[in-house]
Amino acid sequence: MSAGNVFGSQTPFAEPAWYDVRTGSPYYNEHHVAFRNKMRAFVDQEVIPNVDDWEKSGEIPRDAFKKASEVGLLQTLIGWPEDACGPR
């Protein structure tokens, strides 16, 4: 992870230590950063522009769930579907 990938608050102790790319972590690595960036892009592009409409209608459209599944977000929220796929 390069120092150019700054994320979160730059205020000392405002974020967990593993979140700061300047300190490094053996557990939080470039794969986590890539996943975080992918999820952030999805939320910025698909959720934020639509959230007011979804709240007014009282539901999230099926298409939004399909898009969330395509980027890997839905699986992150609901877990591995053991009833459909068996244990990992």
PDB file of N, CA and C in Angstrom:
ATOM      1  N   MET A   1       0.850  -1.171   0.000  1.00  0.00           N
ATOM      2  CA  MET A   1       0.000   0.000   0.000  1.00  0.00           C
ATOM      3  C   MET A   1       0.890   1.226   0.000  1.00  0.00           C
ATOM      4  N   SER A   2       0.599   2.095  -0.891  1.00  0.00           N
ATOM      5  CA  SER A   2       1.430   3.283  -0.972  1.00  0.00           C
ATOM      6  C   SER A   2       0.879   4.384  -0.074  1.00  0.00           C
ATOM      7  N   ALA A   3       1.754   5.301   0.279  1.00  0.00           N
ATOM      8  CA  ALA A   3       1.340   6.407   1.138  1.00  0.00           C
ATOM      9  C   ALA A   3       0.338   7.318   0.435  1.00  0.00           C
ATOM     10  N   GLY A   4       0.214   7.208  -0.897  1.00  0.00           N
ATOM     11  CA  GLY A   4      -0.730   8.023  -1.643  1.00  0.00           C
ATOM     12  C   GLY A   4      -2.167   7.584  -1.462  1.00  0.00           C
ATOM     13  N   ASN A   5      -2.394   6.402  -0.897  1.00  0.00           N
ATOM     14  CA  ASN A   5      -3.741   5.876  -0.697  1.00  0.00           C
ATOM     15  C   ASN A   5      -4.254   6.253   0.683  1.00  0.00           C
ATOM     16  N   VAL A   6      -4.389   7.537   0.937  1.00  0.00           N
ATOM     17  CA  VAL A   6      -4.835   8.000   2.240  1.00  0.00           C
ATOM     18  C   VAL A   6      -6.352   7.886   2.312  1.00  0.00           C
ATOM     19  N   PHE A   7      -6.840   7.320   3.396  1.00  0.00           N
ATOM     20  CA  PHE A   7      -8.264   7.116   3.574  1.00  0.00           C
ATOM     21  C   PHE A   7      -8.618   7.424   5.015  1.00  0.00           C
ATOM     22  N   GLY A   8      -9.770   7.974   5.237  1.00  0.00           N
ATOM     23  CA  GLY A   8     -10.212   8.267   6.587  1.00  0.00           C
ATOM     24  C   GLY A   8      -9.636   9.573   7.105  1.00  0.00           C
ATOM     25  N   SER A   9      -9.800   9.775   8.375  1.00  0.00           N
ATOM     26  CA  SER A   9      -9.358  11.007   9.022  1.00  0.00           C
ATOM     27  C   SER A   9      -7.848  11.012   9.213  1.00  0.00           C
ATOM     28  N   GLN A  10      -7.241  12.156   9.056  1.00  0.00           N
ATOM     29  CA  GLN A  10      -5.805  12.304   9.292  1.00  0.00           C
ATOM     30  C   GLN A  10      -5.525  12.791  10.709  1.00  0.00           C
ATOM     31  N   THR A  11      -6.558  12.944  11.523  1.00  0.00           N
ATOM     32  CA  THR A  11      -6.402  13.335  12.915  1.00  0.00           C
ATOM     33  C   THR A  11      -5.807  12.157  13.684  1.00  0.00           C
ATOM     34  N   PRO A  12      -4.757  12.379  14.450  1.00  0.00           N
ATOM     35  CA  PRO A  12      -4.150  11.278  15.203  1.00  0.00           C
ATOM     36  C   PRO A  12      -5.173  10.547  16.075  1.00  0.00           C
ATOM     37  N   PHE A  13      -5.128   9.239  16.024  1.00  0.00           N
ATOM     38  CA  PHE A  13      -5.963   8.340  16.820  1.00  0.00           C
ATOM     39  C   PHE A  13      -7.459   8.412  16.481  1.00  0.00           C
ATOM     40  N   ALA A  14      -7.815   9.035  15.363  1.00  0.00           N
ATOM     41  CA  ALA A  14      -9.217   9.109  14.962  1.00  0.00           C
ATOM     42  C   ALA A  14      -9.671   7.820  14.278  1.00  0.00           C
ATOM     43  N   GLU A  15      -8.735   7.083  13.704  1.00  0.00           N
ATOM     44  CA  GLU A  15      -9.042   5.833  13.011  1.00  0.00           C
ATOM     45  C   GLU A  15      -8.242   4.709  13.656  1.00  0.00           C
ATOM     46  N   PRO A  16      -8.672   3.461  13.469  1.00  0.00           N
ATOM     47  CA  PRO A  16      -7.869   2.350  13.988  1.00  0.00           C
ATOM     48  C   PRO A  16      -6.482   2.354  13.343  1.00  0.00           C
ATOM     49  N   ALA A  17      -5.493   1.867  14.051  1.00  0.00           N
ATOM     50  CA  ALA A  17      -4.117   1.887  13.552  1.00  0.00           C
ATOM     51  C   ALA A  17      -3.975   1.124  12.244  1.00  0.00           C
ATOM     52  N   TRP A  18      -4.716   0.018  12.071  1.00  0.00           N
ATOM     53  CA  TRP A  18      -4.586  -0.786  10.862  1.00  0.00           C
ATOM     54  C   TRP A  18      -5.147  -0.074   9.639  1.00  0.00           C
ATOM     55  N   TYR A  19      -5.924   0.965   9.859  1.00  0.00           N
ATOM     56  CA  TYR A  19      -6.548   1.711   8.769  1.00  0.00           C
ATOM     57  C   TYR A  19      -5.592   2.708   8.121  1.00  0.00           C
ATOM     58  N   ASP A  20      -4.521   3.012   8.829  1.00  0.00           N
ATOM     59  CA  ASP A  20      -3.570   4.022   8.383  1.00  0.00           C
ATOM     60  C   ASP A  20      -2.476   3.365   7.556  1.00  0.00           C
ATOM     61  N   VAL A  21      -2.416   3.687   6.272  1.00  0.00           N
ATOM     62  CA  VAL A  21      -1.438   3.063   5.371  1.00  0.00           C
ATOM     63  C   VAL A  21      -0.009   3.437   5.729  1.00  0.00           C
ATOM     64  N   ARG A  22       0.168   4.482   6.510  1.00  0.00           N
ATOM     65  CA  ARG A  22       1.525   4.902   6.875  1.00  0.00           C
ATOM     66  C   ARG A  22       2.147   3.970   7.897  1.00  0.00           C
ATOM     67  N   THR A  23       1.344   3.272   8.700  1.00  0.00           N
ATOM     68  CA  THR A  23       1.884   2.399   9.730  1.00  0.00           C
ATOM     69  C   THR A  23       2.015   0.955   9.263  1.00  0.00           C
ATOM     70  N   GLY A  24       1.228   0.551   8.302  1.00  0.00           N
ATOM     71  CA  GLY A  24       1.302  -0.817   7.807  1.00  0.00           C
ATOM     72  C   GLY A  24       0.712  -1.815   8.790  1.00  0.00           C
ATOM     73  N   SER A  25       0.331  -2.962   8.286  1.00  0.00           N
ATOM     74  CA  SER A  25      -0.230  -4.016   9.107  1.00  0.00           C
ATOM     75  C   SER A  25      -0.030  -5.354   8.394  1.00  0.00           C
ATOM     76  N   PRO A  26       0.322  -6.388   9.128  1.00  0.00           N
ATOM     77  CA  PRO A  26       0.439  -7.702   8.487  1.00  0.00           C
ATOM     78  C   PRO A  26      -0.932  -8.306   8.177  1.00  0.00           C
ATOM     79  N   TYR A  27      -1.992  -7.733   8.710  1.00  0.00           N
ATOM     80  CA  TYR A  27      -3.337  -8.264   8.542  1.00  0.00           C
ATOM     81  C   TYR A  27      -4.177  -7.476   7.547  1.00  0.00           C
ATOM     82  N   TYR A  28      -4.003  -6.189   7.543  1.00  0.00           N
ATOM     83  CA  TYR A  28      -4.767  -5.323   6.642  1.00  0.00           C
ATOM     84  C   TYR A  28      -3.849  -4.976   5.483  1.00  0.00           C
ATOM     85  N   ASN A  29      -4.137  -5.546   4.311  1.00  0.00           N
ATOM     86  CA  ASN A  29      -3.206  -5.414   3.188  1.00  0.00           C
ATOM     87  C   ASN A  29      -3.879  -4.849   1.944  1.00  0.00           C
ATOM     88  N   GLU A  30      -3.198  -4.943   0.812  1.00  0.00           N
ATOM     89  CA  GLU A  30      -3.704  -4.356  -0.429  1.00  0.00           C
ATOM     90  C   GLU A  30      -5.029  -4.973  -0.880  1.00  0.00           C
ATOM     91  N   HIS A  31      -5.307  -6.212  -0.492  1.00  0.00           N
ATOM     92  CA  HIS A  31      -6.585  -6.834  -0.853  1.00  0.00           C
ATOM     93  C   HIS A  31      -7.740  -6.155  -0.121  1.00  0.00           C
ATOM     94  N   HIS A  32      -7.509  -5.811   1.139  1.00  0.00           N
ATOM     95  CA  HIS A  32      -8.524  -5.090   1.899  1.00  0.00           C
ATOM     96  C   HIS A  32      -8.755  -3.697   1.321  1.00  0.00           C
ATOM     97  N   VAL A  33      -7.663  -3.050   0.945  1.00  0.00           N
ATOM     98  CA  VAL A  33      -7.762  -1.712   0.361  1.00  0.00           C
ATOM     99  C   VAL A  33      -8.544  -1.771  -0.945  1.00  0.00           C
ATOM    100  N   ALA A  34      -8.249  -2.770  -1.786  1.00  0.00           N
ATOM    101  CA  ALA A  34      -8.958  -2.909  -3.065  1.00  0.00           C
ATOM    102  C   ALA A  34     -10.442  -3.178  -2.837  1.00  0.00           C
ATOM    103  N   PHE A  35     -10.762  -4.039  -1.863  1.00  0.00           N
ATOM    104  CA  PHE A  35     -12.161  -4.346  -1.562  1.00  0.00           C
ATOM    105  C   PHE A  35     -12.867  -3.098  -1.033  1.00  0.00           C
ATOM    106  N   ARG A  36     -12.219  -2.375  -0.129  1.00  0.00           N
ATOM    107  CA  ARG A  36     -12.797  -1.149   0.411  1.00  0.00           C
ATOM    108  C   ARG A  36     -13.068  -0.137  -0.705  1.00  0.00           C
ATOM    109  N   ASN A  37     -12.118   0.013  -1.610  1.00  0.00           N
ATOM    110  CA  ASN A  37     -12.287   0.951  -2.724  1.00  0.00           C
ATOM    111  C   ASN A  37     -13.432   0.533  -3.638  1.00  0.00           C
ATOM    112  N   LYS A  38     -13.556  -0.764  -3.874  1.00  0.00           N
ATOM    113  CA  LYS A  38     -14.639  -1.280  -4.717  1.00  0.00           C
ATOM    114  C   LYS A  38     -16.003  -1.017  -4.064  1.00  0.00           C
ATOM    115  N   MET A  39     -16.094  -1.254  -2.772  1.00  0.00           N
ATOM    116  CA  MET A  39     -17.357  -1.036  -2.057  1.00  0.00           C
ATOM    117  C   MET A  39     -17.689   0.452  -1.994  1.00  0.00           C
ATOM    118  N   ARG A  40     -16.660   1.267  -1.747  1.00  0.00           N
ATOM    119  CA  ARG A  40     -16.886   2.723  -1.683  1.00  0.00           C
ATOM    120  C   ARG A  40     -17.392   3.228  -3.029  1.00  0.00           C
ATOM    121  N   ALA A  41     -16.799   2.763  -4.132  1.00  0.00           N
ATOM    122  CA  ALA A  41     -17.237   3.183  -5.467  1.00  0.00           C
ATOM    123  C   ALA A  41     -18.686   2.765  -5.706  1.00  0.00           C
ATOM    124  N   PHE A  42     -19.045   1.554  -5.288  1.00  0.00           N
ATOM    125  CA  PHE A  42     -20.422   1.083  -5.460  1.00  0.00           C
ATOM    126  C   PHE A  42     -21.392   1.972  -4.687  1.00  0.00           C
ATOM    127  N   VAL A  43     -21.070   2.244  -3.442  1.00  0.00           N
ATOM    128  CA  VAL A  43     -21.955   3.075  -2.618  1.00  0.00           C
ATOM    129  C   VAL A  43     -22.068   4.478  -3.207  1.00  0.00           C
ATOM    130  N   ASP A  44     -20.933   5.041  -3.621  1.00  0.00           N
ATOM    131  CA  ASP A  44     -20.949   6.390  -4.203  1.00  0.00           C
ATOM    132  C   ASP A  44     -21.751   6.464  -5.496  1.00  0.00           C
ATOM    133  N   GLN A  45     -21.669   5.418  -6.313  1.00  0.00           N
ATOM    134  CA  GLN A  45     -22.316   5.441  -7.635  1.00  0.00           C
ATOM    135  C   GLN A  45     -23.741   4.912  -7.634  1.00  0.00           C
ATOM    136  N   GLU A  46     -24.016   3.922  -6.797  1.00  0.00           N
ATOM    137  CA  GLU A  46     -25.322   3.249  -6.855  1.00  0.00           C
ATOM    138  C   GLU A  46     -26.251   3.543  -5.684  1.00  0.00           C
ATOM    139  N   VAL A  47     -25.706   3.757  -4.517  1.00  0.00           N
ATOM    140  CA  VAL A  47     -26.553   3.915  -3.333  1.00  0.00           C
ATOM    141  C   VAL A  47     -26.860   5.378  -3.053  1.00  0.00           C
ATOM    142  N   ILE A  48     -25.831   6.184  -2.898  1.00  0.00           N
ATOM    143  CA  ILE A  48     -26.037   7.578  -2.499  1.00  0.00           C
ATOM    144  C   ILE A  48     -26.977   8.337  -3.442  1.00  0.00           C
ATOM    145  N   PRO A  49     -26.841   8.187  -4.775  1.00  0.00           N
ATOM    146  CA  PRO A  49     -27.763   8.926  -5.649  1.00  0.00           C
ATOM    147  C   PRO A  49     -29.224   8.475  -5.532  1.00  0.00           C
ATOM    148  N   ASN A  50     -29.464   7.285  -4.992  1.00  0.00           N
ATOM    149  CA  ASN A  50     -30.817   6.725  -4.967  1.00  0.00           C
ATOM    150  C   ASN A  50     -31.442   6.621  -3.587  1.00  0.00           C
ATOM    151  N   VAL A  51     -30.667   6.825  -2.547  1.00  0.00           N
ATOM    152  CA  VAL A  51     -31.150   6.540  -1.201  1.00  0.00           C
ATOM    153  C   VAL A  51     -32.396   7.355  -0.831  1.00  0.00           C
ATOM    154  N   ASP A  52     -32.480   8.595  -1.227  1.00  0.00           N
ATOM    155  CA  ASP A  52     -33.673   9.392  -0.889  1.00  0.00           C
ATOM    156  C   ASP A  52     -34.928   8.811  -1.533  1.00  0.00           C
ATOM    157  N   ASP A  53     -34.828   8.408  -2.800  1.00  0.00           N
ATOM    158  CA  ASP A  53     -35.973   7.793  -3.481  1.00  0.00           C
ATOM    159  C   ASP A  53     -36.362   6.478  -2.816  1.00  0.00           C
ATOM    160  N   TRP A  54     -35.372   5.681  -2.442  1.00  0.00           N
ATOM    161  CA  TRP A  54     -35.652   4.398  -1.795  1.00  0.00           C
ATOM    162  C   TRP A  54     -36.328   4.604  -0.451  1.00  0.00           C
ATOM    163  N   GLU A  55     -35.883   5.593   0.285  1.00  0.00           N
ATOM    164  CA  GLU A  55     -36.513   5.858   1.583  1.00  0.00           C
ATOM    165  C   GLU A  55     -37.947   6.339   1.415  1.00  0.00           C
ATOM    166  N   LYS A  56     -38.190   7.180   0.407  1.00  0.00           N
ATOM    167  CA  LYS A  56     -39.552   7.664   0.163  1.00  0.00           C
ATOM    168  C   LYS A  56     -40.486   6.526  -0.239  1.00  0.00           C
ATOM    169  N   SER A  57     -39.972   5.609  -1.078  1.00  0.00           N
ATOM    170  CA  SER A  57     -40.807   4.502  -1.535  1.00  0.00           C
ATOM    171  C   SER A  57     -40.922   3.395  -0.490  1.00  0.00           C
ATOM    172  N   GLY A  58     -40.007   3.394   0.481  1.00  0.00           N
ATOM    173  CA  GLY A  58     -40.058   2.382   1.533  1.00  0.00           C
ATOM    174  C   GLY A  58     -39.473   1.051   1.134  1.00  0.00           C
ATOM    175  N   GLU A  59     -38.798   1.005  -0.005  1.00  0.00           N
ATOM    176  CA  GLU A  59     -38.179  -0.252  -0.428  1.00  0.00           C
ATOM    177  C   GLU A  59     -36.980   0.000  -1.333  1.00  0.00           C
ATOM    178  N   ILE A  60     -36.128  -0.989  -1.373  1.00  0.00           N
ATOM    179  CA  ILE A  60     -34.966  -0.948  -2.254  1.00  0.00           C
ATOM    180  C   ILE A  60     -35.297  -1.826  -3.452  1.00  0.00           C
ATOM    181  N   PRO A  61     -35.148  -1.311  -4.668  1.00  0.00           N
ATOM    182  CA  PRO A  61     -35.495  -2.103  -5.853  1.00  0.00           C
ATOM    183  C   PRO A  61     -34.641  -3.363  -5.993  1.00  0.00           C
ATOM    184  N   ARG A  62     -35.226  -4.374  -6.567  1.00  0.00           N
ATOM    185  CA  ARG A  62     -34.531  -5.640  -6.800  1.00  0.00           C
ATOM    186  C   ARG A  62     -33.233  -5.445  -7.582  1.00  0.00           C
ATOM    187  N   ASP A  63     -33.259  -4.529  -8.511  1.00  0.00           N
ATOM    188  CA  ASP A  63     -32.083  -4.275  -9.343  1.00  0.00           C
ATOM    189  C   ASP A  63     -30.889  -3.829  -8.498  1.00  0.00           C
ATOM    190  N   ALA A  64     -31.155  -3.103  -7.426  1.00  0.00           N
ATOM    191  CA  ALA A  64     -30.072  -2.657  -6.542  1.00  0.00           C
ATOM    192  C   ALA A  64     -29.420  -3.853  -5.856  1.00  0.00           C
ATOM    193  N   PHE A  65     -30.226  -4.830  -5.466  1.00  0.00           N
ATOM    194  CA  PHE A  65     -29.671  -6.039  -4.864  1.00  0.00           C
ATOM    195  C   PHE A  65     -28.847  -6.827  -5.872  1.00  0.00           C
ATOM    196  N   LYS A  66     -29.314  -6.865  -7.115  1.00  0.00           N
ATOM    197  CA  LYS A  66     -28.572  -7.562  -8.168  1.00  0.00           C
ATOM    198  C   LYS A  66     -27.211  -6.905  -8.389  1.00  0.00           C
ATOM    199  N   LYS A  67     -27.187  -5.572  -8.433  1.00  0.00           N
ATOM    200  CA  LYS A  67     -25.917  -4.855  -8.609  1.00  0.00           C
ATOM    201  C   LYS A  67     -25.003  -5.072  -7.407  1.00  0.00           C
ATOM    202  N   ALA A  68     -25.575  -5.069  -6.207  1.00  0.00           N
ATOM    203  CA  ALA A  68     -24.774  -5.310  -4.998  1.00  0.00           C
ATOM    204  C   ALA A  68     -24.159  -6.702  -5.033  1.00  0.00           C
ATOM    205  N   SER A  69     -24.902  -7.655  -5.521  1.00  0.00           N
ATOM    206  CA  SER A  69     -24.392  -9.010  -5.646  1.00  0.00           C
ATOM    207  C   SER A  69     -23.261  -9.096  -6.668  1.00  0.00           C
ATOM    208  N   GLU A  70     -23.394  -8.377  -7.763  1.00  0.00           N
ATOM    209  CA  GLU A  70     -22.383  -8.411  -8.820  1.00  0.00           C
ATOM    210  C   GLU A  70     -21.025  -7.882  -8.355  1.00  0.00           C
ATOM    211  N   VAL A  71     -21.010  -6.936  -7.433  1.00  0.00           N
ATOM    212  CA  VAL A  71     -19.730  -6.400  -6.948  1.00  0.00           C
ATOM    213  C   VAL A  71     -19.246  -7.094  -5.676  1.00  0.00           C
ATOM    214  N   GLY A  72     -20.026  -8.024  -5.134  1.00  0.00           N
ATOM    215  CA  GLY A  72     -19.615  -8.768  -3.951  1.00  0.00           C
ATOM    216  C   GLY A  72     -20.094  -8.189  -2.636  1.00  0.00           C
ATOM    217  N   LEU A  73     -20.889  -7.140  -2.667  1.00  0.00           N
ATOM    218  CA  LEU A  73     -21.363  -6.511  -1.440  1.00  0.00           C
ATOM    219  C   LEU A  73     -22.453  -7.334  -0.763  1.00  0.00           C
ATOM    220  N   LEU A  74     -23.366  -7.870  -1.523  1.00  0.00           N
ATOM    221  CA  LEU A  74     -24.477  -8.609  -0.935  1.00  0.00           C
ATOM    222  C   LEU A  74     -23.983  -9.826  -0.155  1.00  0.00           C
ATOM    223  N   GLN A  75     -23.025 -10.538  -0.707  1.00  0.00           N
ATOM    224  CA  GLN A  75     -22.478 -11.709  -0.021  1.00  0.00           C
ATOM    225  C   GLN A  75     -21.802 -11.306   1.283  1.00  0.00           C
ATOM    226  N   THR A  76     -21.211 -10.131   1.300  1.00  0.00           N
ATOM    227  CA  THR A  76     -20.555  -9.634   2.501  1.00  0.00           C
ATOM    228  C   THR A  76     -21.585  -9.368   3.591  1.00  0.00           C
ATOM    229  N   LEU A  77     -22.756  -8.908   3.228  1.00  0.00           N
ATOM    230  CA  LEU A  77     -23.778  -8.566   4.207  1.00  0.00           C
ATOM    231  C   LEU A  77     -24.565  -9.768   4.714  1.00  0.00           C
ATOM    232  N   ILE A  78     -24.862 -10.698   3.840  1.00  0.00           N
ATOM    233  CA  ILE A  78     -25.725 -11.807   4.238  1.00  0.00           C
ATOM    234  C   ILE A  78     -24.981 -13.096   4.515  1.00  0.00           C
ATOM    235  N   GLY A  79     -23.701 -13.162   4.169  1.00  0.00           N
ATOM    236  CA  GLY A  79     -22.912 -14.351   4.439  1.00  0.00           C
ATOM    237  C   GLY A  79     -22.991 -15.373   3.316  1.00  0.00           C
ATOM    238  N   TRP A  80     -22.285 -16.440   3.515  1.00  0.00           N
ATOM    239  CA  TRP A  80     -22.211 -17.514   2.521  1.00  0.00           C
ATOM    240  C   TRP A  80     -23.508 -18.318   2.555  1.00  0.00           C
ATOM    241  N   PRO A  81     -24.134 -18.552   1.402  1.00  0.00           N
ATOM    242  CA  PRO A  81     -25.432 -19.270   1.378  1.00  0.00           C
ATOM    243  C   PRO A  81     -25.243 -20.785   1.487  1.00  0.00           C
ATOM    244  N   GLU A  82     -24.984 -21.292   2.704  1.00  0.00           N
ATOM    245  CA  GLU A  82     -24.727 -22.714   2.889  1.00  0.00           C
ATOM    246  C   GLU A  82     -25.910 -23.582   2.458  1.00  0.00           C
ATOM    247  N   ASP A  83     -27.127 -23.073   2.627  1.00  0.00           N
ATOM    248  CA  ASP A  83     -28.284 -23.865   2.222  1.00  0.00           C
ATOM    249  C   ASP A  83     -28.331 -24.072   0.709  1.00  0.00           C
ATOM    250  N   ALA A  84     -27.734 -23.160  -0.051  1.00  0.00           N
ATOM    251  CA  ALA A  84     -27.731 -23.289  -1.500  1.00  0.00           C
ATOM    252  C   ALA A  84     -26.420 -23.871  -2.042  1.00  0.00           C
ATOM    253  N   CYS A  85     -25.324 -23.554  -1.384  1.00  0.00           N
ATOM    254  CA  CYS A  85     -24.004 -23.929  -1.916  1.00  0.00           C
ATOM    255  C   CYS A  85     -23.237 -24.905  -1.049  1.00  0.00           C
ATOM    256  N   GLY A  86     -23.738 -25.190   0.136  1.00  0.00           N
ATOM    257  CA  GLY A  86     -22.991 -26.040   1.029  1.00  0.00           C
ATOM    258  C   GLY A  86     -21.925 -25.241   1.759  1.00  0.00           C
ATOM    259  N   PRO A  87     -21.288 -25.879   2.735  1.00  0.00           N
ATOM    260  CA  PRO A  87     -20.246 -25.161   3.466  1.00  0.00           C
ATOM    261  C   PRO A  87     -19.029 -24.897   2.589  1.00  0.00           C
ATOM    262  N   ARG A  88     -18.300 -23.818   2.922  1.00  0.00           N
ATOM    263  CA  ARG A  88     -17.094 -23.493   2.139  1.00  0.00           C
ATOM    264  C   ARG A  88     -15.984 -24.428   2.477  1.00  0.00           C
TER     265      ARG A  88
END
